[in-house]
């Protein structure tokens, strides 16, 4: 299904595994550039590799715990 999302930027929290990774793959298939957050840098790096091998999109990773004070503000900047 064509959702006309090509080139849009998408932020996905918990994007390194499970449902978050599945959502990231779906948006990547639609041509979206991704910003993935997760607490584990290694898992994010692996997810980035998987997505970039399968799709011609940009993936930026942001290892952080969004439950920590100030983390969301740091991500916004």
Short mmCIF file of the N, C-alpha and C atoms (twelve columns), coordinates in Angstrom:
data_MODEL
# 
_entry.id   MODEL 
# 
loop_
_atom_site.group_PDB 
_atom_site.id 
_atom_site.type_symbol 
_atom_site.label_atom_id 
_atom_site.label_alt_id 
_atom_site.label_comp_id 
_atom_site.label_asym_id 
_atom_site.label_seq_id 
_atom_site.Cartn_x 
_atom_site.Cartn_y 
_atom_site.Cartn_z 
_atom_site.pdbx_PDB_model_num 
ATOM 1   N N  . UNK A 1  0.842  -1.162 0.000  1 
ATOM 2   C CA . UNK A 1  0.000  0.000  0.000  1 
ATOM 3   C C  . UNK A 1  0.894  1.234  0.000  1 
ATOM 4   N N  . UNK A 2  0.652  2.162  -0.891 1 
ATOM 5   C CA . UNK A 2  1.431  3.395  -0.986 1 
ATOM 6   C C  . UNK A 2  0.802  4.452  -0.080 1 
ATOM 7   N N  . UNK A 3  1.556  4.864  0.934  1 
ATOM 8   C CA . UNK A 3  1.059  5.840  1.897  1 
ATOM 9   C C  . UNK A 3  1.605  7.245  1.653  1 
ATOM 10  N N  . UNK A 4  2.408  7.408  0.594  1 
ATOM 11  C CA . UNK A 4  3.008  8.695  0.246  1 
ATOM 12  C C  . UNK A 4  3.825  9.271  1.404  1 
ATOM 13  N N  . UNK A 5  4.661  8.424  2.005  1 
ATOM 14  C CA . UNK A 5  5.503  8.829  3.126  1 
ATOM 15  C C  . UNK A 5  6.970  8.968  2.744  1 
ATOM 16  N N  . UNK A 6  7.301  8.742  1.490  1 
ATOM 17  C CA . UNK A 6  8.695  8.780  1.055  1 
ATOM 18  C C  . UNK A 6  9.357  10.097 1.451  1 
ATOM 19  N N  . UNK A 7  10.511 9.975  2.111  1 
ATOM 20  C CA . UNK A 7  11.282 11.136 2.517  1 
ATOM 21  C C  . UNK A 7  10.879 11.755 3.841  1 
ATOM 22  N N  . UNK A 8  9.787  11.280 4.422  1 
ATOM 23  C CA . UNK A 8  9.361  11.801 5.726  1 
ATOM 24  C C  . UNK A 8  10.295 11.261 6.805  1 
ATOM 25  N N  . UNK A 9  10.388 11.967 7.929  1 
ATOM 26  C CA . UNK A 9  11.198 11.538 9.063  1 
ATOM 27  C C  . UNK A 9  10.294 10.980 10.146 1 
ATOM 28  N N  . UNK A 10 10.693 9.838  10.709 1 
ATOM 29  C CA . UNK A 10 9.882  9.155  11.712 1 
ATOM 30  C C  . UNK A 10 10.741 8.858  12.930 1 
ATOM 31  N N  . UNK A 11 10.224 9.171  14.111 1 
ATOM 32  C CA . UNK A 11 10.882 8.852  15.375 1 
ATOM 33  C C  . UNK A 11 10.190 7.641  15.978 1 
ATOM 34  N N  . UNK A 12 10.972 6.606  16.273 1 
ATOM 35  C CA . UNK A 12 10.428 5.385  16.860 1 
ATOM 36  C C  . UNK A 12 11.179 5.094  18.149 1 
ATOM 37  N N  . UNK A 13 10.453 5.097  19.266 1 
ATOM 38  C CA . UNK A 13 11.065 4.741  20.540 1 
ATOM 39  C C  . UNK A 13 11.005 3.228  20.696 1 
ATOM 40  N N  . UNK A 14 12.026 2.658  21.315 1 
ATOM 41  C CA . UNK A 14 12.088 1.204  21.433 1 
ATOM 42  C C  . UNK A 14 12.263 0.554  20.075 1 
ATOM 43  N N  . UNK A 15 12.998 1.219  19.188 1 
ATOM 44  C CA . UNK A 15 13.092 0.784  17.800 1 
ATOM 45  C C  . UNK A 15 14.137 -0.261 17.496 1 
ATOM 46  N N  . UNK A 16 14.770 -0.840 18.504 1 
ATOM 47  C CA . UNK A 16 15.853 -1.785 18.226 1 
ATOM 48  C C  . UNK A 16 15.410 -3.238 18.179 1 
ATOM 49  N N  . UNK A 17 14.246 -3.561 18.727 1 
ATOM 50  C CA . UNK A 17 13.764 -4.941 18.704 1 
ATOM 51  C C  . UNK A 17 12.240 -4.991 18.786 1 
ATOM 52  N N  . UNK A 18 11.728 -6.187 18.613 1 
ATOM 53  C CA . UNK A 18 10.307 -6.434 18.809 1 
ATOM 54  C C  . UNK A 18 9.404  -5.588 17.937 1 
ATOM 55  N N  . UNK A 19 8.335  -5.095 18.563 1 
ATOM 56  C CA . UNK A 19 7.342  -4.308 17.836 1 
ATOM 57  C C  . UNK A 19 7.961  -3.036 17.261 1 
ATOM 58  N N  . UNK A 20 8.833  -2.384 18.024 1 
ATOM 59  C CA . UNK A 20 9.471  -1.159 17.539 1 
ATOM 60  C C  . UNK A 20 10.276 -1.387 16.278 1 
ATOM 61  N N  . UNK A 21 11.027 -2.483 16.231 1 
ATOM 62  C CA . UNK A 21 11.806 -2.805 15.036 1 
ATOM 63  C C  . UNK A 21 10.885 -3.132 13.867 1 
ATOM 64  N N  . UNK A 22 9.803  -3.849 14.137 1 
ATOM 65  C CA . UNK A 22 8.842  -4.169 13.074 1 
ATOM 66  C C  . UNK A 22 8.218  -2.893 12.505 1 
ATOM 67  N N  . UNK A 23 7.887  -1.956 13.375 1 
ATOM 68  C CA . UNK A 23 7.335  -0.673 12.928 1 
ATOM 69  C C  . UNK A 23 8.374  0.076  12.096 1 
ATOM 70  N N  . UNK A 24 9.625  0.070  12.559 1 
ATOM 71  C CA . UNK A 24 10.704 0.737  11.825 1 
ATOM 72  C C  . UNK A 24 10.860 0.144  10.427 1 
ATOM 73  N N  . UNK A 25 10.823 -1.166 10.328 1 
ATOM 74  C CA . UNK A 25 10.938 -1.821 9.019  1 
ATOM 75  C C  . UNK A 25 9.777  -1.428 8.112  1 
ATOM 76  N N  . UNK A 26 8.586  -1.326 8.673  1 
ATOM 77  C CA . UNK A 26 7.420  -0.930 7.885  1 
ATOM 78  C C  . UNK A 26 7.545  0.482  7.341  1 
ATOM 79  N N  . UNK A 27 7.971  1.406  8.187  1 
ATOM 80  C CA . UNK A 27 8.166  2.778  7.726  1 
ATOM 81  C C  . UNK A 27 9.309  2.860  6.720  1 
ATOM 82  N N  . UNK A 28 10.374 2.094  6.934  1 
ATOM 83  C CA . UNK A 28 11.488 2.081  5.981  1 
ATOM 84  C C  . UNK A 28 11.019 1.572  4.620  1 
ATOM 85  N N  . UNK A 29 10.150 0.576  4.616  1 
ATOM 86  C CA . UNK A 29 9.611  0.043  3.364  1 
ATOM 87  C C  . UNK A 29 8.802  1.102  2.619  1 
ATOM 88  N N  . UNK A 30 8.255  2.060  3.349  1 
ATOM 89  C CA . UNK A 30 7.504  3.166  2.743  1 
ATOM 90  C C  . UNK A 30 8.416  4.320  2.335  1 
ATOM 91  N N  . UNK A 31 9.739  4.177  2.593  1 
ATOM 92  C CA . UNK A 31 10.698 5.196  2.176  1 
ATOM 93  C C  . UNK A 31 10.969 6.282  3.201  1 
ATOM 94  N N  . UNK A 32 10.583 6.048  4.449  1 
ATOM 95  C CA . UNK A 32 10.803 7.037  5.509  1 
ATOM 96  C C  . UNK A 32 12.218 6.956  6.054  1 
ATOM 97  N N  . UNK A 33 12.776 8.102  6.392  1 
ATOM 98  C CA . UNK A 33 14.031 8.158  7.127  1 
ATOM 99  C C  . UNK A 33 13.699 8.006  8.604  1 
ATOM 100 N N  . UNK A 34 14.554 7.295  9.325  1 
ATOM 101 C CA . UNK A 34 14.222 6.909  10.690 1 
ATOM 102 C C  . UNK A 34 15.162 7.493  11.730 1 
ATOM 103 N N  . UNK A 35 14.598 7.791  12.884 1 
ATOM 104 C CA . UNK A 35 15.335 8.097  14.104 1 
ATOM 105 C C  . UNK A 35 14.882 7.042  15.107 1 
ATOM 106 N N  . UNK A 36 15.798 6.172  15.507 1 
ATOM 107 C CA . UNK A 36 15.471 5.093  16.432 1 
ATOM 108 C C  . UNK A 36 16.073 5.373  17.797 1 
ATOM 109 N N  . UNK A 37 15.284 5.172  18.847 1 
ATOM 110 C CA . UNK A 37 15.806 5.273  20.201 1 
ATOM 111 C C  . UNK A 37 15.655 3.932  20.897 1 
ATOM 112 N N  . UNK A 38 16.561 3.686  21.817 1 
ATOM 113 C CA . UNK A 38 16.547 2.491  22.657 1 
ATOM 114 C C  . UNK A 38 17.611 2.701  23.716 1 
ATOM 115 N N  . UNK A 39 17.566 1.904  24.751 1 
ATOM 116 C CA . UNK A 39 18.576 2.035  25.803 1 
ATOM 117 C C  . UNK A 39 19.891 1.378  25.438 1 
ATOM 118 N N  . UNK A 40 19.890 0.480  24.454 1 
ATOM 119 C CA . UNK A 40 21.082 -0.312 24.154 1 
ATOM 120 C C  . UNK A 40 21.672 0.064  22.798 1 
ATOM 121 N N  . UNK A 41 22.859 0.654  22.819 1 
ATOM 122 C CA . UNK A 41 23.516 1.109  21.592 1 
ATOM 123 C C  . UNK A 41 23.802 -0.043 20.638 1 
ATOM 124 N N  . UNK A 42 24.208 -1.186 21.168 1 
ATOM 125 C CA . UNK A 42 24.542 -2.331 20.312 1 
ATOM 126 C C  . UNK A 42 23.313 -2.822 19.555 1 
ATOM 127 N N  . UNK A 43 22.170 -2.889 20.236 1 
ATOM 128 C CA . UNK A 43 20.937 -3.326 19.571 1 
ATOM 129 C C  . UNK A 43 20.503 -2.314 18.513 1 
ATOM 130 N N  . UNK A 44 20.673 -1.039 18.810 1 
ATOM 131 C CA . UNK A 44 20.336 -0.009 17.824 1 
ATOM 132 C C  . UNK A 44 21.221 -0.111 16.591 1 
ATOM 133 N N  . UNK A 45 22.504 -0.345 16.805 1 
ATOM 134 C CA . UNK A 45 23.433 -0.470 15.677 1 
ATOM 135 C C  . UNK A 45 23.047 -1.661 14.803 1 
ATOM 136 N N  . UNK A 46 22.667 -2.770 15.437 1 
ATOM 137 C CA . UNK A 46 22.239 -3.956 14.686 1 
ATOM 138 C C  . UNK A 46 20.968 -3.662 13.889 1 
ATOM 139 N N  . UNK A 47 20.008 -2.993 14.512 1 
ATOM 140 C CA . UNK A 47 18.760 -2.646 13.825 1 
ATOM 141 C C  . UNK A 47 19.034 -1.727 12.641 1 
ATOM 142 N N  . UNK A 48 19.912 -0.758 12.841 1 
ATOM 143 C CA . UNK A 48 20.287 0.160  11.760 1 
ATOM 144 C C  . UNK A 48 20.850 -0.619 10.578 1 
ATOM 145 N N  . UNK A 49 21.743 -1.555 10.844 1 
ATOM 146 C CA . UNK A 49 22.340 -2.357 9.778  1 
ATOM 147 C C  . UNK A 49 21.311 -3.166 9.010  1 
ATOM 148 N N  . UNK A 50 20.397 -3.791 9.737  1 
ATOM 149 C CA . UNK A 50 19.347 -4.600 9.107  1 
ATOM 150 C C  . UNK A 50 18.488 -3.735 8.187  1 
ATOM 151 N N  . UNK A 51 18.078 -2.587 8.684  1 
ATOM 152 C CA . UNK A 51 17.183 -1.716 7.914  1 
ATOM 153 C C  . UNK A 51 17.897 -1.124 6.707  1 
ATOM 154 N N  . UNK A 52 19.126 -0.645 6.900  1 
ATOM 155 C CA . UNK A 52 19.842 -0.019 5.786  1 
ATOM 156 C C  . UNK A 52 20.224 -1.026 4.705  1 
ATOM 157 N N  . UNK A 53 20.408 -2.285 5.062  1 
ATOM 158 C CA . UNK A 53 20.683 -3.306 4.040  1 
ATOM 159 C C  . UNK A 53 19.460 -3.571 3.178  1 
ATOM 160 N N  . UNK A 54 18.286 -3.487 3.782  1 
ATOM 161 C CA . UNK A 54 17.056 -3.837 3.075  1 
ATOM 162 C C  . UNK A 54 16.405 -2.654 2.357  1 
ATOM 163 N N  . UNK A 55 16.691 -1.430 2.813  1 
ATOM 164 C CA . UNK A 55 15.984 -0.261 2.286  1 
ATOM 165 C C  . UNK A 55 16.952 0.899  2.079  1 
ATOM 166 N N  . UNK A 56 16.670 1.710  1.090  1 
ATOM 167 C CA . UNK A 56 17.498 2.881  0.791  1 
ATOM 168 C C  . UNK A 56 16.968 4.087  1.571  1 
ATOM 169 N N  . UNK A 57 17.178 4.057  2.892  1 
ATOM 170 C CA . UNK A 57 16.733 5.139  3.769  1 
ATOM 171 C C  . UNK A 57 17.860 5.497  4.728  1 
ATOM 172 N N  . UNK A 58 17.745 6.664  5.331  1 
ATOM 173 C CA . UNK A 58 18.709 7.081  6.348  1 
ATOM 174 C C  . UNK A 58 18.185 6.651  7.713  1 
ATOM 175 N N  . UNK A 59 19.070 6.084  8.514  1 
ATOM 176 C CA . UNK A 59 18.698 5.668  9.867  1 
ATOM 177 C C  . UNK A 59 19.670 6.313  10.844 1 
ATOM 178 N N  . UNK A 60 19.139 7.098  11.740 1 
ATOM 179 C CA . UNK A 60 19.950 7.681  12.808 1 
ATOM 180 C C  . UNK A 60 19.553 7.012  14.117 1 
ATOM 181 N N  . UNK A 61 20.551 6.689  14.931 1 
ATOM 182 C CA . UNK A 61 20.270 6.015  16.194 1 
ATOM 183 C C  . UNK A 61 20.587 6.946  17.361 1 
ATOM 184 N N  . UNK A 62 19.804 6.796  18.408 1 
ATOM 185 C CA . UNK A 62 19.922 7.639  19.592 1 
ATOM 186 C C  . UNK A 62 19.819 6.748  20.831 1 
ATOM 187 N N  . UNK A 63 20.955 6.211  21.300 1 
ATOM 188 C CA . UNK A 63 20.893 5.387  22.510 1 
ATOM 189 C C  . UNK A 63 20.624 6.264  23.733 1 
ATOM 190 N N  . UNK A 64 19.504 6.007  24.395 1 
ATOM 191 C CA . UNK A 64 19.147 6.772  25.591 1 
ATOM 192 C C  . UNK A 64 17.983 6.106  26.300 1 
ATOM 193 N N  . UNK A 65 17.843 6.436  27.567 1 
ATOM 194 C CA . UNK A 65 16.713 5.979  28.370 1 
ATOM 195 C C  . UNK A 65 15.764 7.161  28.507 1 
ATOM 196 N N  . UNK A 66 14.669 7.121  27.789 1 
ATOM 197 C CA . UNK A 66 13.736 8.249  27.789 1 
ATOM 198 C C  . UNK A 66 13.005 8.420  29.114 1 
ATOM 199 N N  . UNK A 67 13.152 7.462  30.030 1 
ATOM 200 C CA . UNK A 67 12.559 7.606  31.359 1 
ATOM 201 C C  . UNK A 67 13.385 8.540  32.241 1 
ATOM 202 N N  . UNK A 68 14.606 8.831  31.833 1 
ATOM 203 C CA . UNK A 68 15.481 9.702  32.615 1 
ATOM 204 C C  . UNK A 68 15.135 11.173 32.368 1 
ATOM 205 N N  . UNK A 69 15.177 11.980 33.431 1 
ATOM 206 C CA . UNK A 69 14.880 13.409 33.274 1 
ATOM 207 C C  . UNK A 69 15.801 14.061 32.230 1 
ATOM 208 N N  . UNK A 70 15.211 14.833 31.353 1 
ATOM 209 C CA . UNK A 70 15.971 15.563 30.351 1 
ATOM 210 C C  . UNK A 70 16.266 14.797 29.075 1 
ATOM 211 N N  . UNK A 71 16.033 13.492 29.062 1 
ATOM 212 C CA . UNK A 71 16.375 12.692 27.880 1 
ATOM 213 C C  . UNK A 71 15.554 13.113 26.660 1 
ATOM 214 N N  . UNK A 72 14.269 13.310 26.840 1 
ATOM 215 C CA . UNK A 72 13.421 13.705 25.711 1 
ATOM 216 C C  . UNK A 72 13.834 15.077 25.180 1 
ATOM 217 N N  . UNK A 73 14.187 15.970 26.071 1 
ATOM 218 C CA . UNK A 73 14.636 17.302 25.654 1 
ATOM 219 C C  . UNK A 73 15.931 17.203 24.856 1 
ATOM 220 N N  . UNK A 74 16.850 16.344 25.285 1 
ATOM 221 C CA . UNK A 74 18.103 16.149 24.550 1 
ATOM 222 C C  . UNK A 74 17.837 15.586 23.160 1 
ATOM 223 N N  . UNK A 75 16.881 14.695 23.054 1 
ATOM 224 C CA . UNK A 75 16.537 14.109 21.758 1 
ATOM 225 C C  . UNK A 75 15.946 15.178 20.838 1 
ATOM 226 N N  . UNK A 76 15.139 16.033 21.373 1 
ATOM 227 C CA . UNK A 76 14.496 17.081 20.578 1 
ATOM 228 C C  . UNK A 76 15.525 18.009 19.944 1 
ATOM 229 N N  . UNK A 77 16.621 18.241 20.642 1 
ATOM 230 C CA . UNK A 77 17.647 19.150 20.143 1 
ATOM 231 C C  . UNK A 77 18.466 18.441 19.111 1 
# 
